[in-house]
Amino acid sequence: MTAEELFPVVLAGFVALCVECKTITRAPIPVRWIQSTSGPGTTLYACPTHAVTLGAGPTPEDELPAR
């Protein structure tokens, strides 16, 4: 057993993975929501730097076409 397995890194508070730069951020901002056909949807988060460029979702690409 390694030291990393014995003493895992525990992050305090709410953290999330940025969808743009793939780093863990302690100040996640929700930018997208993906609907699921089975179970609850998923919220995607961005770091404050990338949240400005991504904007608040949903975008036209995220919208479902009307039938």
PDB file of N, CA, C and O in Angstrom:
ATOM      1  N   MET A   1       0.843  -1.168   0.000  1.00  0.00           N
ATOM      2  CA  MET A   1       0.000   0.000   0.000  1.00  0.00           C
ATOM      3  C   MET A   1       0.894   1.239   0.000  1.00  0.00           C
ATOM      4  O   MET A   1       1.833   1.330   0.766  1.00  0.00           O
ATOM      5  N   THR A   2       0.563   2.197  -0.862  1.00  0.00           N
ATOM      6  CA  THR A   2       1.387   3.402  -0.979  1.00  0.00           C
ATOM      7  C   THR A   2       0.894   4.487  -0.027  1.00  0.00           C
ATOM      8  O   THR A   2      -0.201   4.409   0.526  1.00  0.00           O
ATOM      9  N   ALA A   3       1.705   5.528   0.124  1.00  0.00           N
ATOM     10  CA  ALA A   3       1.334   6.656   0.991  1.00  0.00           C
ATOM     11  C   ALA A   3       0.096   7.371   0.450  1.00  0.00           C
ATOM     12  O   ALA A   3      -0.735   7.853   1.224  1.00  0.00           O
ATOM     13  N   GLU A   4      -0.050   7.452  -0.887  1.00  0.00           N
ATOM     14  CA  GLU A   4      -1.215   8.095  -1.480  1.00  0.00           C
ATOM     15  C   GLU A   4      -2.501   7.335  -1.158  1.00  0.00           C
ATOM     16  O   GLU A   4      -3.556   7.923  -1.000  1.00  0.00           O
ATOM     17  N   GLU A   5      -2.416   6.017  -1.093  1.00  0.00           N
ATOM     18  CA  GLU A   5      -3.581   5.215  -0.746  1.00  0.00           C
ATOM     19  C   GLU A   5      -3.927   5.335   0.735  1.00  0.00           C
ATOM     20  O   GLU A   5      -5.091   5.327   1.109  1.00  0.00           O
ATOM     21  N   LEU A   6      -2.899   5.430   1.574  1.00  0.00           N
ATOM     22  CA  LEU A   6      -3.135   5.557   3.011  1.00  0.00           C
ATOM     23  C   LEU A   6      -3.658   6.937   3.392  1.00  0.00           C
ATOM     24  O   LEU A   6      -4.490   7.083   4.278  1.00  0.00           O
ATOM     25  N   PHE A   7      -3.155   7.968   2.716  1.00  0.00           N
ATOM     26  CA  PHE A   7      -3.521   9.351   3.031  1.00  0.00           C
ATOM     27  C   PHE A   7      -3.995  10.066   1.763  1.00  0.00           C
ATOM     28  O   PHE A   7      -3.261  10.867   1.181  1.00  0.00           O
ATOM     29  N   PRO A   8      -5.219   9.789   1.320  1.00  0.00           N
ATOM     30  CA  PRO A   8      -5.703  10.435   0.099  1.00  0.00           C
ATOM     31  C   PRO A   8      -5.914  11.931   0.307  1.00  0.00           C
ATOM     32  O   PRO A   8      -6.153  12.398   1.423  1.00  0.00           O
ATOM     33  N   VAL A   9      -5.820  12.674  -0.778  1.00  0.00           N
ATOM     34  CA  VAL A   9      -6.051  14.114  -0.715  1.00  0.00           C
ATOM     35  C   VAL A   9      -7.541  14.344  -0.542  1.00  0.00           C
ATOM     36  O   VAL A   9      -8.359  13.858  -1.322  1.00  0.00           O
ATOM     37  N   VAL A  10      -7.901  15.070   0.515  1.00  0.00           N
ATOM     38  CA  VAL A  10      -9.300  15.380   0.784  1.00  0.00           C
ATOM     39  C   VAL A  10      -9.485  16.875   0.583  1.00  0.00           C
ATOM     40  O   VAL A  10      -8.823  17.684   1.236  1.00  0.00           O
ATOM     41  N   LEU A  11     -10.362  17.234  -0.347  1.00  0.00           N
ATOM     42  CA  LEU A  11     -10.610  18.635  -0.634  1.00  0.00           C
ATOM     43  C   LEU A  11     -11.807  19.101   0.177  1.00  0.00           C
ATOM     44  O   LEU A  11     -12.880  18.507   0.119  1.00  0.00           O
ATOM     45  N   ALA A  12     -11.622  20.154   0.943  1.00  0.00           N
ATOM     46  CA  ALA A  12     -12.700  20.678   1.773  1.00  0.00           C
ATOM     47  C   ALA A  12     -13.614  21.564   0.942  1.00  0.00           C
ATOM     48  O   ALA A  12     -13.171  22.274   0.041  1.00  0.00           O
ATOM     49  N   GLY A  13     -14.897  21.521   1.249  1.00  0.00           N
ATOM     50  CA  GLY A  13     -15.846  22.373   0.539  1.00  0.00           C
ATOM     51  C   GLY A  13     -16.251  21.785  -0.799  1.00  0.00           C
ATOM     52  O   GLY A  13     -15.874  20.674  -1.167  1.00  0.00           O
ATOM     53  N   PHE A  14     -17.039  22.548  -1.548  1.00  0.00           N
ATOM     54  CA  PHE A  14     -17.525  22.100  -2.847  1.00  0.00           C
ATOM     55  C   PHE A  14     -16.491  22.394  -3.917  1.00  0.00           C
ATOM     56  O   PHE A  14     -16.055  23.534  -4.078  1.00  0.00           O
ATOM     57  N   VAL A  15     -16.084  21.380  -4.630  1.00  0.00           N
ATOM     58  CA  VAL A  15     -15.141  21.532  -5.738  1.00  0.00           C
ATOM     59  C   VAL A  15     -15.728  20.834  -6.953  1.00  0.00           C
ATOM     60  O   VAL A  15     -16.574  19.949  -6.840  1.00  0.00           O
ATOM     61  N   ALA A  16     -15.302  21.255  -8.131  1.00  0.00           N
ATOM     62  CA  ALA A  16     -15.765  20.633  -9.367  1.00  0.00           C
ATOM     63  C   ALA A  16     -14.674  20.732 -10.420  1.00  0.00           C
ATOM     64  O   ALA A  16     -13.741  21.526 -10.295  1.00  0.00           O
ATOM     65  N   LEU A  17     -14.826  19.942 -11.445  1.00  0.00           N
ATOM     66  CA  LEU A  17     -13.886  19.924 -12.555  1.00  0.00           C
ATOM     67  C   LEU A  17     -14.352  20.908 -13.616  1.00  0.00           C
ATOM     68  O   LEU A  17     -15.519  20.884 -14.022  1.00  0.00           O
ATOM     69  N   CYS A  18     -13.461  21.780 -14.067  1.00  0.00           N
ATOM     70  CA  CYS A  18     -13.787  22.739 -15.120  1.00  0.00           C
ATOM     71  C   CYS A  18     -13.909  21.991 -16.443  1.00  0.00           C
ATOM     72  O   CYS A  18     -13.039  21.202 -16.801  1.00  0.00           O
ATOM     73  N   VAL A  19     -14.997  22.243 -17.185  1.00  0.00           N
ATOM     74  CA  VAL A  19     -15.214  21.540 -18.448  1.00  0.00           C
ATOM     75  C   VAL A  19     -14.260  22.013 -19.535  1.00  0.00           C
ATOM     76  O   VAL A  19     -14.038  21.298 -20.510  1.00  0.00           O
ATOM     77  N   GLU A  20     -13.671  23.175 -19.367  1.00  0.00           N
ATOM     78  CA  GLU A  20     -12.782  23.730 -20.393  1.00  0.00           C
ATOM     79  C   GLU A  20     -11.324  23.337 -20.165  1.00  0.00           C
ATOM     80  O   GLU A  20     -10.694  22.761 -21.038  1.00  0.00           O
ATOM     81  N   CYS A  21     -10.792  23.645 -18.980  1.00  0.00           N
ATOM     82  CA  CYS A  21      -9.362  23.406 -18.738  1.00  0.00           C
ATOM     83  C   CYS A  21      -9.092  22.110 -17.963  1.00  0.00           C
ATOM     84  O   CYS A  21      -7.946  21.757 -17.736  1.00  0.00           O
ATOM     85  N   LYS A  22     -10.146  21.419 -17.535  1.00  0.00           N
ATOM     86  CA  LYS A  22     -10.036  20.122 -16.850  1.00  0.00           C
ATOM     87  C   LYS A  22      -9.236  20.196 -15.552  1.00  0.00           C
ATOM     88  O   LYS A  22      -8.550  19.247 -15.183  1.00  0.00           O
ATOM     89  N   THR A  23      -9.297  21.327 -14.842  1.00  0.00           N
ATOM     90  CA  THR A  23      -8.660  21.442 -13.546  1.00  0.00           C
ATOM     91  C   THR A  23      -9.736  21.529 -12.471  1.00  0.00           C
ATOM     92  O   THR A  23     -10.869  21.921 -12.738  1.00  0.00           O
ATOM     93  N   ILE A  24      -9.367  21.169 -11.255  1.00  0.00           N
ATOM     94  CA  ILE A  24     -10.307  21.244 -10.141  1.00  0.00           C
ATOM     95  C   ILE A  24     -10.361  22.689  -9.661  1.00  0.00           C
ATOM     96  O   ILE A  24      -9.324  23.314  -9.436  1.00  0.00           O
ATOM     97  N   THR A  25     -11.567  23.207  -9.508  1.00  0.00           N
ATOM     98  CA  THR A  25     -11.753  24.569  -9.034  1.00  0.00           C
ATOM     99  C   THR A  25     -12.556  24.581  -7.742  1.00  0.00           C
ATOM    100  O   THR A  25     -13.462  23.776  -7.567  1.00  0.00           O
ATOM    101  N   ARG A  26     -12.188  25.475  -6.841  1.00  0.00           N
ATOM    102  CA  ARG A  26     -12.911  25.632  -5.585  1.00  0.00           C
ATOM    103  C   ARG A  26     -14.036  26.657  -5.719  1.00  0.00           C
ATOM    104  O   ARG A  26     -14.774  26.871  -4.771  1.00  0.00           O
ATOM    105  N   ALA A  27     -14.147  27.298  -6.873  1.00  0.00           N
ATOM    106  CA  ALA A  27     -15.204  28.278  -7.117  1.00  0.00           C
ATOM    107  C   ALA A  27     -15.939  27.908  -8.410  1.00  0.00           C
ATOM    108  O   ALA A  27     -15.922  28.651  -9.382  1.00  0.00           O
ATOM    109  N   PRO A  28     -16.583  26.725  -8.448  1.00  0.00           N
ATOM    110  CA  PRO A  28     -17.227  26.292  -9.689  1.00  0.00           C
ATOM    111  C   PRO A  28     -18.469  27.127 -10.003  1.00  0.00           C
ATOM    112  O   PRO A  28     -19.222  27.511  -9.112  1.00  0.00           O
ATOM    113  N   ILE A  29     -18.650  27.406 -11.285  1.00  0.00           N
ATOM    114  CA  ILE A  29     -19.812  28.148 -11.760  1.00  0.00           C
ATOM    115  C   ILE A  29     -20.561  27.248 -12.739  1.00  0.00           C
ATOM    116  O   ILE A  29     -19.974  26.772 -13.720  1.00  0.00           O
ATOM    117  N   PRO A  30     -21.853  26.985 -12.496  1.00  0.00           N
ATOM    118  CA  PRO A  30     -22.596  26.124 -13.426  1.00  0.00           C
ATOM    119  C   PRO A  30     -22.763  26.807 -14.781  1.00  0.00           C
ATOM    120  O   PRO A  30     -23.171  27.958 -14.845  1.00  0.00           O
ATOM    121  N   VAL A  31     -22.402  26.101 -15.854  1.00  0.00           N
ATOM    122  CA  VAL A  31     -22.503  26.675 -17.198  1.00  0.00           C
ATOM    123  C   VAL A  31     -23.392  25.859 -18.134  1.00  0.00           C
ATOM    124  O   VAL A  31     -23.880  26.387 -19.128  1.00  0.00           O
ATOM    125  N   ARG A  32     -23.607  24.601 -17.865  1.00  0.00           N
ATOM    126  CA  ARG A  32     -24.453  23.763 -18.714  1.00  0.00           C
ATOM    127  C   ARG A  32     -25.201  22.767 -17.842  1.00  0.00           C
ATOM    128  O   ARG A  32     -24.758  22.416 -16.758  1.00  0.00           O
ATOM    129  N   TRP A  33     -26.306  22.279 -18.366  1.00  0.00           N
ATOM    130  CA  TRP A  33     -27.066  21.219 -17.719  1.00  0.00           C
ATOM    131  C   TRP A  33     -27.438  20.221 -18.797  1.00  0.00           C
ATOM    132  O   TRP A  33     -27.980  20.591 -19.844  1.00  0.00           O
ATOM    133  N   ILE A  34     -27.113  18.963 -18.579  1.00  0.00           N
ATOM    134  CA  ILE A  34     -27.380  17.913 -19.555  1.00  0.00           C
ATOM    135  C   ILE A  34     -28.498  17.040 -19.016  1.00  0.00           C
ATOM    136  O   ILE A  34     -28.387  16.469 -17.932  1.00  0.00           O
ATOM    137  N   GLN A  35     -29.566  16.943 -19.786  1.00  0.00           N
ATOM    138  CA  GLN A  35     -30.694  16.117 -19.381  1.00  0.00           C
ATOM    139  C   GLN A  35     -30.367  14.655 -19.615  1.00  0.00           C
ATOM    140  O   GLN A  35     -29.717  14.292 -20.588  1.00  0.00           O
ATOM    141  N   SER A  36     -30.833  13.796 -18.714  1.00  0.00           N
ATOM    142  CA  SER A  36     -30.596  12.366 -18.825  1.00  0.00           C
ATOM    143  C   SER A  36     -31.921  11.660 -19.074  1.00  0.00           C
ATOM    144  O   SER A  36     -32.956  12.063 -18.552  1.00  0.00           O
ATOM    145  N   THR A  37     -31.891  10.601 -19.867  1.00  0.00           N
ATOM    146  CA  THR A  37     -33.118   9.848 -20.123  1.00  0.00           C
ATOM    147  C   THR A  37     -33.461   8.915 -18.964  1.00  0.00           C
ATOM    148  O   THR A  37     -34.608   8.534 -18.813  1.00  0.00           O
ATOM    149  N   SER A  38     -32.463   8.571 -18.170  1.00  0.00           N
ATOM    150  CA  SER A  38     -32.724   7.719 -17.003  1.00  0.00           C
ATOM    151  C   SER A  38     -32.017   8.311 -15.797  1.00  0.00           C
ATOM    152  O   SER A  38     -30.810   8.294 -15.689  1.00  0.00           O
ATOM    153  N   GLY A  39     -32.783   8.885 -14.893  1.00  0.00           N
ATOM    154  CA  GLY A  39     -32.207   9.484 -13.698  1.00  0.00           C
ATOM    155  C   GLY A  39     -32.073  10.987 -13.826  1.00  0.00           C
ATOM    156  O   GLY A  39     -32.505  11.588 -14.803  1.00  0.00           O
ATOM    157  N   PRO A  40     -31.456  11.596 -12.835  1.00  0.00           N
ATOM    158  CA  PRO A  40     -31.331  13.057 -12.843  1.00  0.00           C
ATOM    159  C   PRO A  40     -30.316  13.534 -13.875  1.00  0.00           C
ATOM    160  O   PRO A  40     -29.438  12.782 -14.302  1.00  0.00           O
ATOM    161  N   GLY A  41     -30.445  14.785 -14.265  1.00  0.00           N
ATOM    162  CA  GLY A  41     -29.509  15.369 -15.216  1.00  0.00           C
ATOM    163  C   GLY A  41     -28.174  15.668 -14.554  1.00  0.00           C
ATOM    164  O   GLY A  41     -27.986  15.466 -13.357  1.00  0.00           O
ATOM    165  N   THR A  42     -27.243  16.174 -15.349  1.00  0.00           N
ATOM    166  CA  THR A  42     -25.904  16.472 -14.875  1.00  0.00           C
ATOM    167  C   THR A  42     -25.607  17.947 -15.083  1.00  0.00           C
ATOM    168  O   THR A  42     -25.871  18.481 -16.159  1.00  0.00           O
ATOM    169  N   THR A  43     -25.057  18.581 -14.075  1.00  0.00           N
ATOM    170  CA  THR A  43     -24.635  19.966 -14.188  1.00  0.00           C
ATOM    171  C   THR A  43     -23.154  20.006 -14.488  1.00  0.00           C
ATOM    172  O   THR A  43     -22.367  19.328 -13.831  1.00  0.00           O
ATOM    173  N   LEU A  44     -22.758  20.778 -15.495  1.00  0.00           N
ATOM    174  CA  LEU A  44     -21.354  20.951 -15.836  1.00  0.00           C
ATOM    175  C   LEU A  44     -20.896  22.294 -15.292  1.00  0.00           C
ATOM    176  O   LEU A  44     -21.627  23.285 -15.355  1.00  0.00           O
ATOM    177  N   TYR A  45     -19.676  22.323 -14.774  1.00  0.00           N
ATOM    178  CA  TYR A  45     -19.145  23.517 -14.127  1.00  0.00           C
ATOM    179  C   TYR A  45     -17.898  24.008 -14.842  1.00  0.00           C
ATOM    180  O   TYR A  45     -17.225  23.256 -15.535  1.00  0.00           O
ATOM    181  N   ALA A  46     -17.603  25.296 -14.645  1.00  0.00           N
ATOM    182  CA  ALA A  46     -16.386  25.897 -15.182  1.00  0.00           C
ATOM    183  C   ALA A  46     -15.727  26.719 -14.089  1.00  0.00           C
ATOM    184  O   ALA A  46     -16.385  27.164 -13.144  1.00  0.00           O
ATOM    185  N   CYS A  47     -14.429  26.929 -14.230  1.00  0.00           N
ATOM    186  CA  CYS A  47     -13.722  27.807 -13.306  1.00  0.00           C
ATOM    187  C   CYS A  47     -14.114  29.246 -13.639  1.00  0.00           C
ATOM    188  O   CYS A  47     -14.633  29.513 -14.731  1.00  0.00           O
ATOM    189  N   PRO A  48     -13.907  30.197 -12.736  1.00  0.00           N
ATOM    190  CA  PRO A  48     -14.311  31.585 -13.009  1.00  0.00           C
ATOM    191  C   PRO A  48     -13.709  32.171 -14.281  1.00  0.00           C
ATOM    192  O   PRO A  48     -14.361  32.940 -14.981  1.00  0.00           O
ATOM    193  N   THR A  49     -12.489  31.790 -14.617  1.00  0.00           N
ATOM    194  CA  THR A  49     -11.851  32.304 -15.830  1.00  0.00           C
ATOM    195  C   THR A  49     -12.586  31.853 -17.082  1.00  0.00           C
ATOM    196  O   THR A  49     -12.859  32.648 -17.981  1.00  0.00           O
ATOM    197  N   HIS A  50     -12.926  30.581 -17.168  1.00  0.00           N
ATOM    198  CA  HIS A  50     -13.568  30.047 -18.361  1.00  0.00           C
ATOM    199  C   HIS A  50     -15.082  30.251 -18.368  1.00  0.00           C
ATOM    200  O   HIS A  50     -15.707  30.171 -19.422  1.00  0.00           O
ATOM    201  N   ALA A  51     -15.676  30.494 -17.207  1.00  0.00           N
ATOM    202  CA  ALA A  51     -17.125  30.726 -17.154  1.00  0.00           C
ATOM    203  C   ALA A  51     -17.503  31.971 -17.949  1.00  0.00           C
ATOM    204  O   ALA A  51     -18.570  32.029 -18.558  1.00  0.00           O
ATOM    205  N   VAL A  52     -16.624  32.958 -17.980  1.00  0.00           N
ATOM    206  CA  VAL A  52     -16.890  34.185 -18.737  1.00  0.00           C
ATOM    207  C   VAL A  52     -16.938  33.884 -20.230  1.00  0.00           C
ATOM    208  O   VAL A  52     -17.831  34.353 -20.938  1.00  0.00           O
ATOM    209  N   THR A  53     -16.024  33.065 -20.734  1.00  0.00           N
ATOM    210  CA  THR A  53     -15.998  32.765 -22.167  1.00  0.00           C
ATOM    211  C   THR A  53     -17.101  31.781 -22.568  1.00  0.00           C
ATOM    212  O   THR A  53     -17.617  31.867 -23.671  1.00  0.00           O
ATOM    213  N   LEU A  54     -17.452  30.867 -21.671  1.00  0.00           N
ATOM    214  CA  LEU A  54     -18.499  29.893 -21.985  1.00  0.00           C
ATOM    215  C   LEU A  54     -19.890  30.497 -21.859  1.00  0.00           C
ATOM    216  O   LEU A  54     -20.822  30.062 -22.533  1.00  0.00           O
ATOM    217  N   GLY A  55     -20.037  31.474 -20.990  1.00  0.00           N
ATOM    218  CA  GLY A  55     -21.342  32.093 -20.786  1.00  0.00           C
ATOM    219  C   GLY A  55     -22.283  31.169 -20.043  1.00  0.00           C
ATOM    220  O   GLY A  55     -22.002  30.003 -19.805  1.00  0.00           O
ATOM    221  N   ALA A  56     -23.406  31.718 -19.658  1.00  0.00           N
ATOM    222  CA  ALA A  56     -24.418  30.918 -18.972  1.00  0.00           C
ATOM    223  C   ALA A  56     -25.185  30.123 -20.007  1.00  0.00           C
ATOM    224  O   ALA A  56     -25.629  30.666 -21.007  1.00  0.00           O
ATOM    225  N   GLY A  57     -25.328  28.818 -19.761  1.00  0.00           N
ATOM    226  CA  GLY A  57     -26.019  27.965 -20.720  1.00  0.00           C
ATOM    227  C   GLY A  57     -27.507  28.159 -20.660  1.00  0.00           C
ATOM    228  O   GLY A  57     -27.981  29.002 -19.933  1.00  0.00           O
ATOM    229  N   PRO A  58     -28.313  27.491 -21.369  1.00  0.00           N
ATOM    230  CA  PRO A  58     -27.927  26.656 -22.507  1.00  0.00           C
ATOM    231  C   PRO A  58     -27.701  27.488 -23.762  1.00  0.00           C
ATOM    232  O   PRO A  58     -28.203  28.592 -23.868  1.00  0.00           O
ATOM    233  N   THR A  59     -26.919  26.971 -24.657  1.00  0.00           N
ATOM    234  CA  THR A  59     -26.682  27.630 -25.935  1.00  0.00           C
ATOM    235  C   THR A  59     -27.632  27.025 -26.963  1.00  0.00           C
ATOM    236  O   THR A  59     -28.280  26.013 -26.698  1.00  0.00           O
ATOM    237  N   PRO A  60     -27.720  27.605 -28.158  1.00  0.00           N
ATOM    238  CA  PRO A  60     -28.582  26.998 -29.187  1.00  0.00           C
ATOM    239  C   PRO A  60     -28.233  25.540 -29.478  1.00  0.00           C
ATOM    240  O   PRO A  60     -29.102  24.753 -29.813  1.00  0.00           O
ATOM    241  N   GLU A  61     -26.962  25.158 -29.319  1.00  0.00           N
ATOM    242  CA  GLU A  61     -26.561  23.760 -29.540  1.00  0.00           C
ATOM    243  C   GLU A  61     -27.121  22.854 -28.437  1.00  0.00           C
ATOM    244  O   GLU A  61     -27.297  21.666 -28.644  1.00  0.00           O
ATOM    245  N   ASP A  62     -27.388  23.425 -27.248  1.00  0.00           N
ATOM    246  CA  ASP A  62     -27.907  22.645 -26.139  1.00  0.00           C
ATOM    247  C   ASP A  62     -29.415  22.452 -26.209  1.00  0.00           C
ATOM    248  O   ASP A  62     -29.954  21.574 -25.554  1.00  0.00           O
ATOM    249  N   GLU A  63     -30.111  23.289 -26.952  1.00  0.00           N
ATOM    250  CA  GLU A  63     -31.559  23.239 -27.027  1.00  0.00           C
ATOM    251  C   GLU A  63     -32.025  22.035 -27.835  1.00  0.00           C
ATOM    252  O   GLU A  63     -31.408  21.645 -28.818  1.00  0.00           O
ATOM    253  N   LEU A  64     -33.143  21.447 -27.429  1.00  0.00           N
ATOM    254  CA  LEU A  64     -33.744  20.352 -28.180  1.00  0.00           C
ATOM    255  C   LEU A  64     -34.620  20.931 -29.293  1.00  0.00           C
ATOM    256  O   LEU A  64     -35.336  21.909 -29.068  1.00  0.00           O
ATOM    257  N   PRO A  65     -34.565  20.353 -30.470  1.00  0.00           N
ATOM    258  CA  PRO A  65     -35.410  20.874 -31.554  1.00  0.00           C
ATOM    259  C   PRO A  65     -36.894  20.631 -31.261  1.00  0.00           C
ATOM    260  O   PRO A  65     -37.270  19.575 -30.730  1.00  0.00           O
ATOM    261  N   ALA A  66     -37.741  21.601 -31.596  1.00  0.00           N
ATOM    262  CA  ALA A  66     -39.186  21.449 -31.410  1.00  0.00           C
ATOM    263  C   ALA A  66     -39.732  20.545 -32.505  1.00  0.00           C
ATOM    264  O   ALA A  66     -39.331  20.617 -33.656  1.00  0.00           O
ATOM    265  N   ARG A  67     -40.677  19.713 -32.142  1.00  0.00           N
ATOM    266  CA  ARG A  67     -41.255  18.802 -33.145  1.00  0.00           C
ATOM    267  C   ARG A  67     -42.672  19.172 -33.398  1.00  0.00           C
ATOM    268  O   ARG A  67     -43.441  19.560 -32.691  1.00  0.00           O
TER     269      ARG A  67
END
